[in-house]
Amino acid sequence: MANRKYTQSEHDEVIGVSAITYSKKTEMGYRISTNPDGEKNWGWADMGLYPDLAVWKPTNPGGSGGLASIIEEIETEESVHDSEADQWEKYAAIGVPLFRLIVPKSKAVLADNLIINRKIGIQELQYYYYDNQGKINFAKYKTY
């Protein structure tokens, strides 16, 4: 799918596919929240930070607040660049145990260089790609 157009819809599709990978966490009392297309469903409102995906445990049963154990930011071909890395730094500063950045396979080296050169506290870099059936897959690129 070399000629695929990278769009907001692709970004949001990757968020949805990634969220499915955490289904077992819900059995352990965690919640999975996503913020596709700039939505602000869950995050740190006081800092204006709403990660693309958050895995979090409610402070109170049935509550909407809690502690995040994993956050993810999903990038597309167009969004892996220096100014976007400013946002990664803000998420890294929150101190969530696992901050995972997910980028297209073609941008993994560039993202890795940005993380290293700017000393951003991301714990894991993954990439996504489309298989022959057009299905999104994930692979770990590096753990920091």
Coordinates of C-alpha atoms in Angstrom, one line a residue:
M1 CA 0.0 0.0 0.0
A2 CA 2.8 2.4 -0.9
N3 CA 0.4 5.0 -2.3
R4 CA -1.8 5.2 0.8
K5 CA -2.8 8.7 1.7
Y6 CA -2.1 9.4 5.3
T7 CA -5.0 11.2 6.9
Q8 CA -6.7 11.9 10.2
S9 CA -8.9 8.9 9.5
E10 CA -5.8 6.6 9.3
H11 CA -4.6 8.1 12.6
D12 CA -7.9 7.4 14.2
E13 CA -8.0 3.9 12.8
V14 CA -4.6 3.1 14.3
I15 CA -5.9 4.4 17.7
G16 CA -8.9 2.1 17.5
V17 CA -6.8 -1.0 16.5
S18 CA -4.3 -0.2 19.3
A19 CA -7.1 0.1 21.8
I20 CA -8.4 -3.4 21.0
T21 CA -4.9 -4.8 22.0
Y22 CA -5.7 -3.8 25.6
S23 CA -8.9 -5.7 26.0
K24 CA -7.5 -8.0 28.6
K25 CA -6.6 -5.0 30.8
T26 CA -10.3 -4.2 31.1
E27 CA -10.8 -7.6 32.9
M28 CA -8.3 -6.3 35.5
G29 CA -10.3 -3.2 36.2
Y30 CA -8.5 -0.8 33.8
R31 CA -10.2 1.5 31.4
I32 CA -9.1 2.3 27.9
S33 CA -9.8 5.8 26.7
T34 CA -9.1 7.2 23.3
N35 CA -9.0 10.8 21.9
P36 CA -9.4 10.4 18.1
D37 CA -9.7 13.5 15.9
G38 CA -8.7 15.9 18.7
E39 CA -11.4 14.8 21.1
K40 CA -10.8 15.3 24.8
N41 CA -12.4 12.2 26.4
W42 CA -9.6 11.6 29.0
G43 CA -6.4 13.3 29.9
W44 CA -4.9 16.0 32.0
A45 CA -7.2 18.9 31.4
D46 CA -5.2 21.2 33.7
M47 CA -2.2 20.8 31.4
G48 CA -4.3 20.6 28.2
L49 CA -2.9 17.1 27.5
Y50 CA -5.1 14.4 25.9
P51 CA -3.1 11.5 24.7
D52 CA -4.4 9.5 21.7
L53 CA -4.8 6.5 24.0
A54 CA -4.7 6.0 27.8
V55 CA -4.9 2.8 29.8
W56 CA -5.9 3.9 33.3
K57 CA -7.3 2.6 36.6
P58 CA -10.2 4.5 38.2
T59 CA -9.5 6.0 41.6
N60 CA -13.0 5.1 42.6
P61 CA -15.1 2.3 41.0
G62 CA -17.2 3.9 38.3
G63 CA -15.3 7.1 38.5
S64 CA -13.9 9.1 35.6
G65 CA -10.6 10.0 37.2
G66 CA -7.7 7.7 37.9
L67 CA -4.1 6.9 37.3
A68 CA -2.7 6.2 33.9
S69 CA -0.3 3.2 33.5
I70 CA 0.1 3.5 29.7
I71 CA -0.3 6.4 27.3
E72 CA 0.2 6.3 23.5
E73 CA 0.7 8.9 20.9
I74 CA 0.1 7.9 17.3
E75 CA 1.7 9.7 14.5
T76 CA 1.3 9.5 10.7
E77 CA 3.7 10.2 7.8
E78 CA 3.1 13.9 8.1
S79 CA 3.3 14.3 11.9
V80 CA 6.8 12.8 12.7
H81 CA 8.8 16.0 12.9
D82 CA 10.6 18.3 15.4
S83 CA 7.6 20.4 16.4
E84 CA 5.5 17.4 17.1
A85 CA 8.3 16.1 19.4
D86 CA 7.5 19.2 21.6
Q87 CA 4.3 17.4 22.5
W88 CA 6.1 14.1 23.2
E89 CA 8.2 16.0 25.7
K90 CA 5.1 17.2 27.5
Y91 CA 3.7 13.7 27.7
A92 CA 7.0 12.3 28.9
A93 CA 7.1 14.9 31.7
I94 CA 3.9 13.5 33.2
G95 CA 5.7 10.5 34.4
V96 CA 3.3 7.7 33.3
P97 CA 5.0 4.3 33.7
L98 CA 4.8 3.5 30.0
F99 CA 4.7 6.2 27.3
R100 CA 4.6 4.5 23.9
L101 CA 5.1 6.3 20.6
I102 CA 3.6 4.6 17.6
V103 CA 4.7 5.8 14.1
P104 CA 4.5 4.5 10.5
K105 CA 7.3 2.0 9.8
S106 CA 8.8 4.4 7.3
K107 CA 9.2 7.0 10.1
A108 CA 10.7 4.8 12.9
V109 CA 14.3 5.9 12.3
L110 CA 13.4 9.6 12.2
A111 CA 11.3 9.2 15.4
D112 CA 14.1 7.4 17.1
N113 CA 16.6 10.1 16.2
L114 CA 14.2 12.8 17.5
I115 CA 13.8 10.9 20.8
I116 CA 17.5 10.4 21.3
N117 CA 18.6 13.8 20.2
R118 CA 16.1 15.6 22.3
K119 CA 16.4 13.2 25.2
I120 CA 12.7 12.6 25.4
G121 CA 11.6 10.2 28.1
I122 CA 9.6 7.8 25.9
Q123 CA 9.8 4.2 27.1
E124 CA 9.0 2.5 23.9
L125 CA 8.8 3.2 20.2
Q126 CA 6.6 1.0 18.0
Y127 CA 5.8 1.2 14.4
Y128 CA 2.7 0.2 12.5
Y129 CA 2.3 -1.2 9.0
Y130 CA -0.3 -2.7 6.8
D131 CA -0.1 -6.3 5.8
N132 CA -1.1 -7.8 2.5
Q133 CA -4.8 -7.8 3.5
G134 CA -4.7 -4.1 4.5
K135 CA -4.8 -4.9 8.2
I136 CA -2.8 -2.7 10.7
N137 CA -0.1 -4.5 12.6
F138 CA 2.3 -3.3 15.3
A139 CA 5.9 -4.1 16.0
K140 CA 8.3 -2.9 18.6
Y141 CA 11.1 -0.9 17.2
K142 CA 13.0 0.0 20.4
T143 CA 12.8 0.2 24.2
Y144 CA 14.5 3.1 25.9

